[in-house]
Amino acid sequence: MERLAEGDRPAPVVLLPSLRAWLGLTAVLGALVVVVLGVLYADAGRSGTVDARIVAAVEDVGPRGRQVALATDFLGEPMGAAALVAATVTGCLLLRRPRAAVLVVAAVGITVATTRLLKHLVGRTIHGEENLSYPSGHTGFLTALALVVALLATGRFGLGRTAGVSLVLAAALAAGAAMGWAQVVLGAHYPTDVLGGWCTALAVVPATAWLVDRISGDARWQRR
């Protein structure tokens, strides 16, 4: 007789079936935005009209606002990012969710790698030819991490499609807005760079989650 061995129970999926269609559509739209903006601002070294208006609206934040921006920016720097990822992975392992831990590392890593690759492909610069700016890696990183945590929370608490999609997108919006604001205030990126980084995470994370589930496969069957 064949049945699952006790130690071979299937690990919970990281992308619930009820979310796949909606987040798949979000990923496609995100990828389209990344491509369109990349084409529009390829090899550019200046802000667009929309960029200039947004910068003018947020640049005068005062000393306290700048301190908040610097603290937020640190979360996307190597040390801050490593600490966030390590804490998230540790939490997944403590909750006995090894597949989720894999997703954290894979989704964040692929998102950051994608933003770096796109920087060289697009060639947009800020404050000098050596400073490639599109898309924002900091924004992509924090958005990706927020997306992963929201996906895991959705599965952990058994949220339905509407609540799950709402939570995932709200987390992405909050993280992207926070880091994006910081990058614009500090003059590190144009607002459209931030949008590109946000959309990169929206495109990469659902695809990575689906791939992690796909590669992990079903539980192994053993004869007993």
mmCIF file with all atom_site columns, C-alpha atoms in Angstrom:
data_model
loop_
_atom_site.group_PDB
_atom_site.id
_atom_site.type_symbol
_atom_site.label_atom_id
_atom_site.label_alt_id
_atom_site.label_comp_id
_atom_site.label_asym_id
_atom_site.label_entity_id
_atom_site.label_seq_id
_atom_site.pdbx_PDB_ins_code
_atom_site.Cartn_x
_atom_site.Cartn_y
_atom_site.Cartn_z
_atom_site.occupancy
_atom_site.B_iso_or_equiv
_atom_site.pdbx_formal_charge
_atom_site.auth_seq_id
_atom_site.auth_comp_id
_atom_site.auth_asym_id
_atom_site.auth_atom_id
_atom_site.pdbx_PDB_model_num
ATOM 1   C CA . MET A 1 1   ? 0.000   0.000  0.000   1.00 0.00 ? 1   MET A CA 1
ATOM 2   C CA . GLU A 1 2   ? 1.294   3.447  -0.888  1.00 0.00 ? 2   GLU A CA 1
ATOM 3   C CA . ARG A 1 3   ? 0.797   6.481  1.279   1.00 0.00 ? 3   ARG A CA 1
ATOM 4   C CA . LEU A 1 4   ? 2.687   9.505  2.466   1.00 0.00 ? 4   LEU A CA 1
ATOM 5   C CA . ALA A 1 5   ? 5.279   8.792  5.099   1.00 0.00 ? 5   ALA A CA 1
ATOM 6   C CA . GLU A 1 6   ? 4.953   10.861 8.267   1.00 0.00 ? 6   GLU A CA 1
ATOM 7   C CA . GLY A 1 7   ? 8.019   12.946 7.495   1.00 0.00 ? 7   GLY A CA 1
ATOM 8   C CA . ASP A 1 8   ? 7.024   13.536 3.890   1.00 0.00 ? 8   ASP A CA 1
ATOM 9   C CA . ARG A 1 9   ? 3.884   15.581 4.252   1.00 0.00 ? 9   ARG A CA 1
ATOM 10  C CA . PRO A 1 10  ? 3.677   18.278 1.593   1.00 0.00 ? 10  PRO A CA 1
ATOM 11  C CA . ALA A 1 11  ? 5.014   21.650 2.643   1.00 0.00 ? 11  ALA A CA 1
ATOM 12  C CA . PRO A 1 12  ? 2.490   24.491 2.438   1.00 0.00 ? 12  PRO A CA 1
ATOM 13  C CA . VAL A 1 13  ? 2.593   26.281 -0.892  1.00 0.00 ? 13  VAL A CA 1
ATOM 14  C CA . VAL A 1 14  ? 3.940   29.818 -0.880  1.00 0.00 ? 14  VAL A CA 1
ATOM 15  C CA . LEU A 1 15  ? 1.586   31.039 -3.591  1.00 0.00 ? 15  LEU A CA 1
ATOM 16  C CA . LEU A 1 16  ? -1.987  30.024 -2.818  1.00 0.00 ? 16  LEU A CA 1
ATOM 17  C CA . PRO A 1 17  ? -3.991  28.832 -5.848  1.00 0.00 ? 17  PRO A CA 1
ATOM 18  C CA . SER A 1 18  ? -6.643  31.457 -5.111  1.00 0.00 ? 18  SER A CA 1
ATOM 19  C CA . LEU A 1 19  ? -4.061  34.239 -5.604  1.00 0.00 ? 19  LEU A CA 1
ATOM 20  C CA . ARG A 1 20  ? -2.316  32.957 -8.707  1.00 0.00 ? 20  ARG A CA 1
ATOM 21  C CA . ALA A 1 21  ? -4.542  34.506 -11.353 1.00 0.00 ? 21  ALA A CA 1
ATOM 22  C CA . TRP A 1 22  ? -4.688  37.964 -9.792  1.00 0.00 ? 22  TRP A CA 1
ATOM 23  C CA . LEU A 1 23  ? -1.009  38.140 -8.884  1.00 0.00 ? 23  LEU A CA 1
ATOM 24  C CA . GLY A 1 24  ? -0.112  36.682 -12.256 1.00 0.00 ? 24  GLY A CA 1
ATOM 25  C CA . LEU A 1 25  ? -1.977  39.542 -13.924 1.00 0.00 ? 25  LEU A CA 1
ATOM 26  C CA . THR A 1 26  ? -0.260  41.994 -11.583 1.00 0.00 ? 26  THR A CA 1
ATOM 27  C CA . ALA A 1 27  ? 3.117   40.518 -12.535 1.00 0.00 ? 27  ALA A CA 1
ATOM 28  C CA . VAL A 1 28  ? 2.401   40.939 -16.254 1.00 0.00 ? 28  VAL A CA 1
ATOM 29  C CA . LEU A 1 29  ? 1.278   44.545 -15.799 1.00 0.00 ? 29  LEU A CA 1
ATOM 30  C CA . GLY A 1 30  ? 4.301   45.262 -13.642 1.00 0.00 ? 30  GLY A CA 1
ATOM 31  C CA . ALA A 1 31  ? 6.643   43.872 -16.275 1.00 0.00 ? 31  ALA A CA 1
ATOM 32  C CA . LEU A 1 32  ? 4.976   45.997 -18.959 1.00 0.00 ? 32  LEU A CA 1
ATOM 33  C CA . VAL A 1 33  ? 5.441   49.160 -16.904 1.00 0.00 ? 33  VAL A CA 1
ATOM 34  C CA . VAL A 1 34  ? 9.105   48.321 -16.325 1.00 0.00 ? 34  VAL A CA 1
ATOM 35  C CA . VAL A 1 35  ? 9.674   47.847 -20.057 1.00 0.00 ? 35  VAL A CA 1
ATOM 36  C CA . VAL A 1 36  ? 7.769   50.990 -21.093 1.00 0.00 ? 36  VAL A CA 1
ATOM 37  C CA . LEU A 1 37  ? 9.578   53.207 -18.610 1.00 0.00 ? 37  LEU A CA 1
ATOM 38  C CA . GLY A 1 38  ? 12.882  51.618 -19.536 1.00 0.00 ? 38  GLY A CA 1
ATOM 39  C CA . VAL A 1 39  ? 12.326  52.475 -23.184 1.00 0.00 ? 39  VAL A CA 1
ATOM 40  C CA . LEU A 1 40  ? 11.193  56.032 -22.396 1.00 0.00 ? 40  LEU A CA 1
ATOM 41  C CA . TYR A 1 41  ? 14.174  56.856 -20.206 1.00 0.00 ? 41  TYR A CA 1
ATOM 42  C CA . ALA A 1 42  ? 16.911  54.793 -21.872 1.00 0.00 ? 42  ALA A CA 1
ATOM 43  C CA . ASP A 1 43  ? 20.268  56.592 -21.793 1.00 0.00 ? 43  ASP A CA 1
ATOM 44  C CA . ALA A 1 44  ? 18.665  59.657 -20.220 1.00 0.00 ? 44  ALA A CA 1
ATOM 45  C CA . GLY A 1 45  ? 20.385  61.734 -17.569 1.00 0.00 ? 45  GLY A CA 1
ATOM 46  C CA . ARG A 1 46  ? 17.559  64.012 -16.575 1.00 0.00 ? 46  ARG A CA 1
ATOM 47  C CA . SER A 1 47  ? 14.153  63.980 -14.941 1.00 0.00 ? 47  SER A CA 1
ATOM 48  C CA . GLY A 1 48  ? 10.897  63.991 -16.862 1.00 0.00 ? 48  GLY A CA 1
ATOM 49  C CA . THR A 1 49  ? 8.040   66.441 -16.310 1.00 0.00 ? 49  THR A CA 1
ATOM 50  C CA . VAL A 1 50  ? 6.262   64.128 -13.868 1.00 0.00 ? 50  VAL A CA 1
ATOM 51  C CA . ASP A 1 51  ? 9.531   63.486 -12.038 1.00 0.00 ? 51  ASP A CA 1
ATOM 52  C CA . ALA A 1 52  ? 10.171  67.204 -11.605 1.00 0.00 ? 52  ALA A CA 1
ATOM 53  C CA . ARG A 1 53  ? 6.701   67.877 -10.216 1.00 0.00 ? 53  ARG A CA 1
ATOM 54  C CA . ILE A 1 54  ? 6.899   65.058 -7.685  1.00 0.00 ? 54  ILE A CA 1
ATOM 55  C CA . VAL A 1 55  ? 10.390  66.050 -6.569  1.00 0.00 ? 55  VAL A CA 1
ATOM 56  C CA . ALA A 1 56  ? 9.242   69.642 -6.064  1.00 0.00 ? 56  ALA A CA 1
ATOM 57  C CA . ALA A 1 57  ? 6.356   68.408 -3.910  1.00 0.00 ? 57  ALA A CA 1
ATOM 58  C CA . VAL A 1 58  ? 8.412   66.223 -1.543  1.00 0.00 ? 58  VAL A CA 1
ATOM 59  C CA . GLU A 1 59  ? 11.940  67.619 -1.457  1.00 0.00 ? 59  GLU A CA 1
ATOM 60  C CA . ASP A 1 60  ? 11.389  70.153 1.342   1.00 0.00 ? 60  ASP A CA 1
ATOM 61  C CA . VAL A 1 61  ? 10.930  67.737 4.252   1.00 0.00 ? 61  VAL A CA 1
ATOM 62  C CA . GLY A 1 62  ? 13.155  69.430 6.816   1.00 0.00 ? 62  GLY A CA 1
ATOM 63  C CA . PRO A 1 63  ? 15.878  67.878 9.017   1.00 0.00 ? 63  PRO A CA 1
ATOM 64  C CA . ARG A 1 64  ? 13.591  65.353 10.749  1.00 0.00 ? 64  ARG A CA 1
ATOM 65  C CA . GLY A 1 65  ? 12.117  64.180 7.493   1.00 0.00 ? 65  GLY A CA 1
ATOM 66  C CA . ARG A 1 66  ? 15.595  63.723 6.083   1.00 0.00 ? 66  ARG A CA 1
ATOM 67  C CA . GLN A 1 67  ? 16.603  61.642 9.103   1.00 0.00 ? 67  GLN A CA 1
ATOM 68  C CA . VAL A 1 68  ? 13.595  59.385 8.534   1.00 0.00 ? 68  VAL A CA 1
ATOM 69  C CA . ALA A 1 69  ? 14.561  59.107 4.874   1.00 0.00 ? 69  ALA A CA 1
ATOM 70  C CA . LEU A 1 70  ? 18.123  58.136 5.797   1.00 0.00 ? 70  LEU A CA 1
ATOM 71  C CA . ALA A 1 71  ? 16.887  55.490 8.238   1.00 0.00 ? 71  ALA A CA 1
ATOM 72  C CA . THR A 1 72  ? 14.558  54.066 5.596   1.00 0.00 ? 72  THR A CA 1
ATOM 73  C CA . ASP A 1 73  ? 17.327  54.116 3.004   1.00 0.00 ? 73  ASP A CA 1
ATOM 74  C CA . PHE A 1 74  ? 19.535  52.070 5.366   1.00 0.00 ? 74  PHE A CA 1
ATOM 75  C CA . LEU A 1 75  ? 17.057  49.198 5.113   1.00 0.00 ? 75  LEU A CA 1
ATOM 76  C CA . GLY A 1 76  ? 18.039  48.861 1.461   1.00 0.00 ? 76  GLY A CA 1
ATOM 77  C CA . GLU A 1 77  ? 21.781  49.100 2.081   1.00 0.00 ? 77  GLU A CA 1
ATOM 78  C CA . PRO A 1 78  ? 23.780  45.834 2.295   1.00 0.00 ? 78  PRO A CA 1
ATOM 79  C CA . MET A 1 79  ? 23.889  45.670 6.102   1.00 0.00 ? 79  MET A CA 1
ATOM 80  C CA . GLY A 1 80  ? 20.287  46.682 6.633   1.00 0.00 ? 80  GLY A CA 1
ATOM 81  C CA . ALA A 1 81  ? 19.011  44.443 3.849   1.00 0.00 ? 81  ALA A CA 1
ATOM 82  C CA . ALA A 1 82  ? 21.012  41.463 5.112   1.00 0.00 ? 82  ALA A CA 1
ATOM 83  C CA . ALA A 1 83  ? 19.607  41.941 8.617   1.00 0.00 ? 83  ALA A CA 1
ATOM 84  C CA . LEU A 1 84  ? 16.020  42.074 7.318   1.00 0.00 ? 84  LEU A CA 1
ATOM 85  C CA . VAL A 1 85  ? 16.461  38.984 5.162   1.00 0.00 ? 85  VAL A CA 1
ATOM 86  C CA . ALA A 1 86  ? 18.183  37.059 7.965   1.00 0.00 ? 86  ALA A CA 1
ATOM 87  C CA . ALA A 1 87  ? 15.398  37.923 10.409  1.00 0.00 ? 87  ALA A CA 1
ATOM 88  C CA . THR A 1 88  ? 12.709  36.889 7.928   1.00 0.00 ? 88  THR A CA 1
ATOM 89  C CA . VAL A 1 89  ? 14.427  33.617 7.061   1.00 0.00 ? 89  VAL A CA 1
ATOM 90  C CA . THR A 1 90  ? 14.907  32.847 10.760  1.00 0.00 ? 90  THR A CA 1
ATOM 91  C CA . GLY A 1 91  ? 11.211  33.450 11.367  1.00 0.00 ? 91  GLY A CA 1
ATOM 92  C CA . CYS A 1 92  ? 10.294  31.079 8.541   1.00 0.00 ? 92  CYS A CA 1
ATOM 93  C CA . LEU A 1 93  ? 12.533  28.361 9.939   1.00 0.00 ? 93  LEU A CA 1
ATOM 94  C CA . LEU A 1 94  ? 11.180  28.796 13.463  1.00 0.00 ? 94  LEU A CA 1
ATOM 95  C CA . LEU A 1 95  ? 7.689   28.369 12.020  1.00 0.00 ? 95  LEU A CA 1
ATOM 96  C CA . ARG A 1 96  ? 8.903   25.260 10.187  1.00 0.00 ? 96  ARG A CA 1
ATOM 97  C CA . ARG A 1 97  ? 8.365   26.778 6.768   1.00 0.00 ? 97  ARG A CA 1
ATOM 98  C CA . PRO A 1 98  ? 11.570  25.898 4.883   1.00 0.00 ? 98  PRO A CA 1
ATOM 99  C CA . ARG A 1 99  ? 9.940   26.498 1.505   1.00 0.00 ? 99  ARG A CA 1
ATOM 100 C CA . ALA A 1 100 ? 9.030   29.993 2.646   1.00 0.00 ? 100 ALA A CA 1
ATOM 101 C CA . ALA A 1 101 ? 12.639  30.579 3.703   1.00 0.00 ? 101 ALA A CA 1
ATOM 102 C CA . VAL A 1 102 ? 13.757  29.579 0.219   1.00 0.00 ? 102 VAL A CA 1
ATOM 103 C CA . LEU A 1 103 ? 11.251  32.011 -1.283  1.00 0.00 ? 103 LEU A CA 1
ATOM 104 C CA . VAL A 1 104 ? 12.557  34.886 0.842   1.00 0.00 ? 104 VAL A CA 1
ATOM 105 C CA . VAL A 1 105 ? 16.111  34.418 -0.411  1.00 0.00 ? 105 VAL A CA 1
ATOM 106 C CA . ALA A 1 106 ? 15.140  33.615 -4.007  1.00 0.00 ? 106 ALA A CA 1
ATOM 107 C CA . ALA A 1 107 ? 12.548  36.366 -4.513  1.00 0.00 ? 107 ALA A CA 1
ATOM 108 C CA . VAL A 1 108 ? 14.626  39.105 -2.938  1.00 0.00 ? 108 VAL A CA 1
ATOM 109 C CA . GLY A 1 109 ? 17.810  37.955 -4.649  1.00 0.00 ? 109 GLY A CA 1
ATOM 110 C CA . ILE A 1 110 ? 16.231  37.729 -8.105  1.00 0.00 ? 110 ILE A CA 1
ATOM 111 C CA . THR A 1 111 ? 14.534  41.108 -7.695  1.00 0.00 ? 111 THR A CA 1
ATOM 112 C CA . VAL A 1 112 ? 17.783  42.835 -6.750  1.00 0.00 ? 112 VAL A CA 1
ATOM 113 C CA . ALA A 1 113 ? 19.692  41.061 -9.524  1.00 0.00 ? 113 ALA A CA 1
ATOM 114 C CA . THR A 1 114 ? 17.029  42.091 -12.037 1.00 0.00 ? 114 THR A CA 1
ATOM 115 C CA . THR A 1 115 ? 17.208  45.749 -11.038 1.00 0.00 ? 115 THR A CA 1
ATOM 116 C CA . ARG A 1 116 ? 20.985  45.689 -11.415 1.00 0.00 ? 116 ARG A CA 1
ATOM 117 C CA . LEU A 1 117 ? 20.779  44.106 -14.835 1.00 0.00 ? 117 LEU A CA 1
ATOM 118 C CA . LEU A 1 118 ? 18.148  46.607 -15.968 1.00 0.00 ? 118 LEU A CA 1
ATOM 119 C CA . LYS A 1 119 ? 20.291  49.509 -14.783 1.00 0.00 ? 119 LYS A CA 1
ATOM 120 C CA . HIS A 1 120 ? 22.987  48.510 -17.273 1.00 0.00 ? 120 HIS A CA 1
ATOM 121 C CA . LEU A 1 121 ? 20.506  47.769 -20.044 1.00 0.00 ? 121 LEU A CA 1
ATOM 122 C CA . VAL A 1 122 ? 18.591  51.045 -19.691 1.00 0.00 ? 122 VAL A CA 1
ATOM 123 C CA . GLY A 1 123 ? 21.521  53.294 -18.894 1.00 0.00 ? 123 GLY A CA 1
ATOM 124 C CA . ARG A 1 124 ? 19.603  56.079 -17.187 1.00 0.00 ? 124 ARG A CA 1
ATOM 125 C CA . THR A 1 125 ? 21.785  58.164 -14.866 1.00 0.00 ? 125 THR A CA 1
ATOM 126 C CA . ILE A 1 126 ? 21.449  60.656 -12.047 1.00 0.00 ? 126 ILE A CA 1
ATOM 127 C CA . HIS A 1 127 ? 24.098  63.043 -10.703 1.00 0.00 ? 127 HIS A CA 1
ATOM 128 C CA . GLY A 1 128 ? 26.730  61.888 -13.177 1.00 0.00 ? 128 GLY A CA 1
ATOM 129 C CA . GLU A 1 129 ? 27.327  59.238 -15.800 1.00 0.00 ? 129 GLU A CA 1
ATOM 130 C CA . GLU A 1 130 ? 28.565  56.698 -13.258 1.00 0.00 ? 130 GLU A CA 1
ATOM 131 C CA . ASN A 1 131 ? 25.341  56.654 -11.240 1.00 0.00 ? 131 ASN A CA 1
ATOM 132 C CA . LEU A 1 132 ? 22.895  54.322 -12.970 1.00 0.00 ? 132 LEU A CA 1
ATOM 133 C CA . SER A 1 133 ? 19.434  54.934 -11.591 1.00 0.00 ? 133 SER A CA 1
ATOM 134 C CA . TYR A 1 134 ? 16.677  52.974 -13.343 1.00 0.00 ? 134 TYR A CA 1
ATOM 135 C CA . PRO A 1 135 ? 15.104  51.034 -11.717 1.00 0.00 ? 135 PRO A CA 1
ATOM 136 C CA . SER A 1 136 ? 15.575  51.669 -8.001  1.00 0.00 ? 136 SER A CA 1
ATOM 137 C CA . GLY A 1 137 ? 17.151  48.631 -6.358  1.00 0.00 ? 137 GLY A CA 1
ATOM 138 C CA . HIS A 1 138 ? 16.312  49.843 -2.845  1.00 0.00 ? 138 HIS A CA 1
ATOM 139 C CA . THR A 1 139 ? 12.628  50.128 -3.731  1.00 0.00 ? 139 THR A CA 1
ATOM 140 C CA . GLY A 1 140 ? 12.651  46.787 -5.490  1.00 0.00 ? 140 GLY A CA 1
ATOM 141 C CA . PHE A 1 141 ? 14.260  45.100 -2.481  1.00 0.00 ? 141 PHE A CA 1
ATOM 142 C CA . LEU A 1 142 ? 11.903  46.375 0.203   1.00 0.00 ? 142 LEU A CA 1
ATOM 143 C CA . THR A 1 143 ? 8.830   45.824 -1.975  1.00 0.00 ? 143 THR A CA 1
ATOM 144 C CA . ALA A 1 144 ? 9.914   42.264 -2.719  1.00 0.00 ? 144 ALA A CA 1
ATOM 145 C CA . LEU A 1 145 ? 10.453  41.494 0.951   1.00 0.00 ? 145 LEU A CA 1
ATOM 146 C CA . ALA A 1 146 ? 7.070   42.978 1.859   1.00 0.00 ? 146 ALA A CA 1
ATOM 147 C CA . LEU A 1 147 ? 5.387   40.946 -0.874  1.00 0.00 ? 147 LEU A CA 1
ATOM 148 C CA . VAL A 1 148 ? 6.946   37.722 0.370   1.00 0.00 ? 148 VAL A CA 1
ATOM 149 C CA . VAL A 1 149 ? 5.975   38.376 3.995   1.00 0.00 ? 149 VAL A CA 1
ATOM 150 C CA . ALA A 1 150 ? 2.418   39.202 2.926   1.00 0.00 ? 150 ALA A CA 1
ATOM 151 C CA . LEU A 1 151 ? 2.216   36.017 0.838   1.00 0.00 ? 151 LEU A CA 1
ATOM 152 C CA . LEU A 1 152 ? 3.366   33.965 3.814   1.00 0.00 ? 152 LEU A CA 1
ATOM 153 C CA . ALA A 1 153 ? 0.896   35.692 6.143   1.00 0.00 ? 153 ALA A CA 1
ATOM 154 C CA . THR A 1 154 ? -1.904  35.009 3.665   1.00 0.00 ? 154 THR A CA 1
ATOM 155 C CA . GLY A 1 155 ? -1.118  31.305 3.729   1.00 0.00 ? 155 GLY A CA 1
ATOM 156 C CA . ARG A 1 156 ? -0.472  31.199 7.457   1.00 0.00 ? 156 ARG A CA 1
ATOM 157 C CA . PHE A 1 157 ? -3.843  32.726 8.352   1.00 0.00 ? 157 PHE A CA 1
ATOM 158 C CA . GLY A 1 158 ? -5.787  31.065 5.547   1.00 0.00 ? 158 GLY A CA 1
ATOM 159 C CA . LEU A 1 159 ? -7.033  34.277 3.992   1.00 0.00 ? 159 LEU A CA 1
ATOM 160 C CA . GLY A 1 160 ? -9.369  34.081 1.036   1.00 0.00 ? 160 GLY A CA 1
ATOM 161 C CA . ARG A 1 161 ? -8.753  35.520 -2.412  1.00 0.00 ? 161 ARG A CA 1
ATOM 162 C CA . THR A 1 162 ? -10.055 39.044 -1.772  1.00 0.00 ? 162 THR A CA 1
ATOM 163 C CA . ALA A 1 163 ? -8.396  39.467 1.610   1.00 0.00 ? 163 ALA A CA 1
ATOM 164 C CA . GLY A 1 164 ? -5.208  37.814 0.421   1.00 0.00 ? 164 GLY A CA 1
ATOM 165 C CA . VAL A 1 165 ? -4.794  39.918 -2.707  1.00 0.00 ? 165 VAL A CA 1
ATOM 166 C CA . SER A 1 166 ? -5.660  43.062 -0.733  1.00 0.00 ? 166 SER A CA 1
ATOM 167 C CA . LEU A 1 167 ? -3.048  42.276 1.911   1.00 0.00 ? 167 LEU A CA 1
ATOM 168 C CA . VAL A 1 168 ? -0.333  41.483 -0.620  1.00 0.00 ? 168 VAL A CA 1
ATOM 169 C CA . LEU A 1 169 ? -0.911  44.618 -2.692  1.00 0.00 ? 169 LEU A CA 1
ATOM 170 C CA . ALA A 1 170 ? -1.279  46.843 0.379   1.00 0.00 ? 170 ALA A CA 1
ATOM 171 C CA . ALA A 1 171 ? 2.028   45.554 1.765   1.00 0.00 ? 171 ALA A CA 1
ATOM 172 C CA . ALA A 1 172 ? 3.723   46.167 -1.581  1.00 0.00 ? 172 ALA A CA 1
ATOM 173 C CA . LEU A 1 173 ? 2.277   49.670 -1.807  1.00 0.00 ? 173 LEU A CA 1
ATOM 174 C CA . ALA A 1 174 ? 3.289   50.598 1.746   1.00 0.00 ? 174 ALA A CA 1
ATOM 175 C CA . ALA A 1 175 ? 6.852   49.316 1.376   1.00 0.00 ? 175 ALA A CA 1
ATOM 176 C CA . GLY A 1 176 ? 7.301   50.791 -2.088  1.00 0.00 ? 176 GLY A CA 1
ATOM 177 C CA . ALA A 1 177 ? 5.904   54.170 -1.060  1.00 0.00 ? 177 ALA A CA 1
ATOM 178 C CA . ALA A 1 178 ? 8.102   54.360 2.045   1.00 0.00 ? 178 ALA A CA 1
ATOM 179 C CA . MET A 1 179 ? 11.341  53.455 0.310   1.00 0.00 ? 179 MET A CA 1
ATOM 180 C CA . GLY A 1 180 ? 10.444  55.369 -2.842  1.00 0.00 ? 180 GLY A CA 1
ATOM 181 C CA . TRP A 1 181 ? 9.781   58.518 -0.838  1.00 0.00 ? 181 TRP A CA 1
ATOM 182 C CA . ALA A 1 182 ? 13.139  58.151 0.880   1.00 0.00 ? 182 ALA A CA 1
ATOM 183 C CA . GLN A 1 183 ? 15.000  57.706 -2.404  1.00 0.00 ? 183 GLN A CA 1
ATOM 184 C CA . VAL A 1 184 ? 13.397  60.787 -3.953  1.00 0.00 ? 184 VAL A CA 1
ATOM 185 C CA . VAL A 1 185 ? 13.919  62.934 -0.848  1.00 0.00 ? 185 VAL A CA 1
ATOM 186 C CA . LEU A 1 186 ? 17.593  61.960 -0.710  1.00 0.00 ? 186 LEU A CA 1
ATOM 187 C CA . GLY A 1 187 ? 18.019  62.639 -4.415  1.00 0.00 ? 187 GLY A CA 1
ATOM 188 C CA . ALA A 1 188 ? 19.174  59.086 -5.071  1.00 0.00 ? 188 ALA A CA 1
ATOM 189 C CA . HIS A 1 189 ? 16.497  58.346 -7.676  1.00 0.00 ? 189 HIS A CA 1
ATOM 190 C CA . TYR A 1 190 ? 13.911  59.958 -9.892  1.00 0.00 ? 190 TYR A CA 1
ATOM 191 C CA . PRO A 1 191 ? 10.281  59.091 -9.029  1.00 0.00 ? 191 PRO A CA 1
ATOM 192 C CA . THR A 1 192 ? 10.020  57.033 -12.217 1.00 0.00 ? 192 THR A CA 1
ATOM 193 C CA . ASP A 1 193 ? 13.070  55.028 -11.078 1.00 0.00 ? 193 ASP A CA 1
ATOM 194 C CA . VAL A 1 194 ? 11.131  54.244 -7.921  1.00 0.00 ? 194 VAL A CA 1
ATOM 195 C CA . LEU A 1 195 ? 8.080   53.178 -9.919  1.00 0.00 ? 195 LEU A CA 1
ATOM 196 C CA . GLY A 1 196 ? 10.293  50.940 -12.024 1.00 0.00 ? 196 GLY A CA 1
ATOM 197 C CA . GLY A 1 197 ? 11.784  49.279 -8.944  1.00 0.00 ? 197 GLY A CA 1
ATOM 198 C CA . TRP A 1 198 ? 8.342   48.764 -7.427  1.00 0.00 ? 198 TRP A CA 1
ATOM 199 C CA . CYS A 1 199 ? 6.999   47.193 -10.606 1.00 0.00 ? 199 CYS A CA 1
ATOM 200 C CA . THR A 1 200 ? 10.088  44.987 -10.913 1.00 0.00 ? 200 THR A CA 1
ATOM 201 C CA . ALA A 1 201 ? 9.248   43.443 -7.551  1.00 0.00 ? 201 ALA A CA 1
ATOM 202 C CA . LEU A 1 202 ? 5.594   43.049 -8.552  1.00 0.00 ? 202 LEU A CA 1
ATOM 203 C CA . ALA A 1 203 ? 6.723   41.162 -11.651 1.00 0.00 ? 203 ALA A CA 1
ATOM 204 C CA . VAL A 1 204 ? 9.417   39.012 -10.053 1.00 0.00 ? 204 VAL A CA 1
ATOM 205 C CA . VAL A 1 205 ? 7.955   37.868 -6.729  1.00 0.00 ? 205 VAL A CA 1
ATOM 206 C CA . PRO A 1 206 ? 4.775   36.075 -7.924  1.00 0.00 ? 206 PRO A CA 1
ATOM 207 C CA . ALA A 1 207 ? 6.755   34.361 -10.691 1.00 0.00 ? 207 ALA A CA 1
ATOM 208 C CA . THR A 1 208 ? 9.416   33.280 -8.204  1.00 0.00 ? 208 THR A CA 1
ATOM 209 C CA . ALA A 1 209 ? 6.820   32.008 -5.739  1.00 0.00 ? 209 ALA A CA 1
ATOM 210 C CA . TRP A 1 210 ? 5.169   29.953 -8.476  1.00 0.00 ? 210 TRP A CA 1
ATOM 211 C CA . LEU A 1 211 ? 8.554   28.574 -9.507  1.00 0.00 ? 211 LEU A CA 1
ATOM 212 C CA . VAL A 1 212 ? 9.494   27.635 -5.932  1.00 0.00 ? 212 VAL A CA 1
ATOM 213 C CA . ASP A 1 213 ? 6.232   25.718 -5.565  1.00 0.00 ? 213 ASP A CA 1
ATOM 214 C CA . ARG A 1 214 ? 6.738   24.090 -8.949  1.00 0.00 ? 214 ARG A CA 1
ATOM 215 C CA . ILE A 1 215 ? 10.294  22.960 -8.234  1.00 0.00 ? 215 ILE A CA 1
ATOM 216 C CA . SER A 1 216 ? 9.408   21.743 -4.745  1.00 0.00 ? 216 SER A CA 1
ATOM 217 C CA . GLY A 1 217 ? 6.662   19.604 -6.244  1.00 0.00 ? 217 GLY A CA 1
ATOM 218 C CA . ASP A 1 218 ? 4.320   17.292 -4.400  1.00 0.00 ? 218 ASP A CA 1
ATOM 219 C CA . ALA A 1 219 ? 5.303   15.245 -1.433  1.00 0.00 ? 219 ALA A CA 1
ATOM 220 C CA . ARG A 1 220 ? 7.221   12.073 -2.110  1.00 0.00 ? 220 ARG A CA 1
ATOM 221 C CA . TRP A 1 221 ? 5.330   8.803  -1.973  1.00 0.00 ? 221 TRP A CA 1
ATOM 222 C CA . GLN A 1 222 ? 6.937   5.837  -0.266  1.00 0.00 ? 222 GLN A CA 1
ATOM 223 C CA . ARG A 1 223 ? 6.024   2.210  0.119   1.00 0.00 ? 223 ARG A CA 1
ATOM 224 C CA . ARG A 1 224 ? 5.553   1.094  3.682   1.00 0.00 ? 224 ARG A CA 1
#
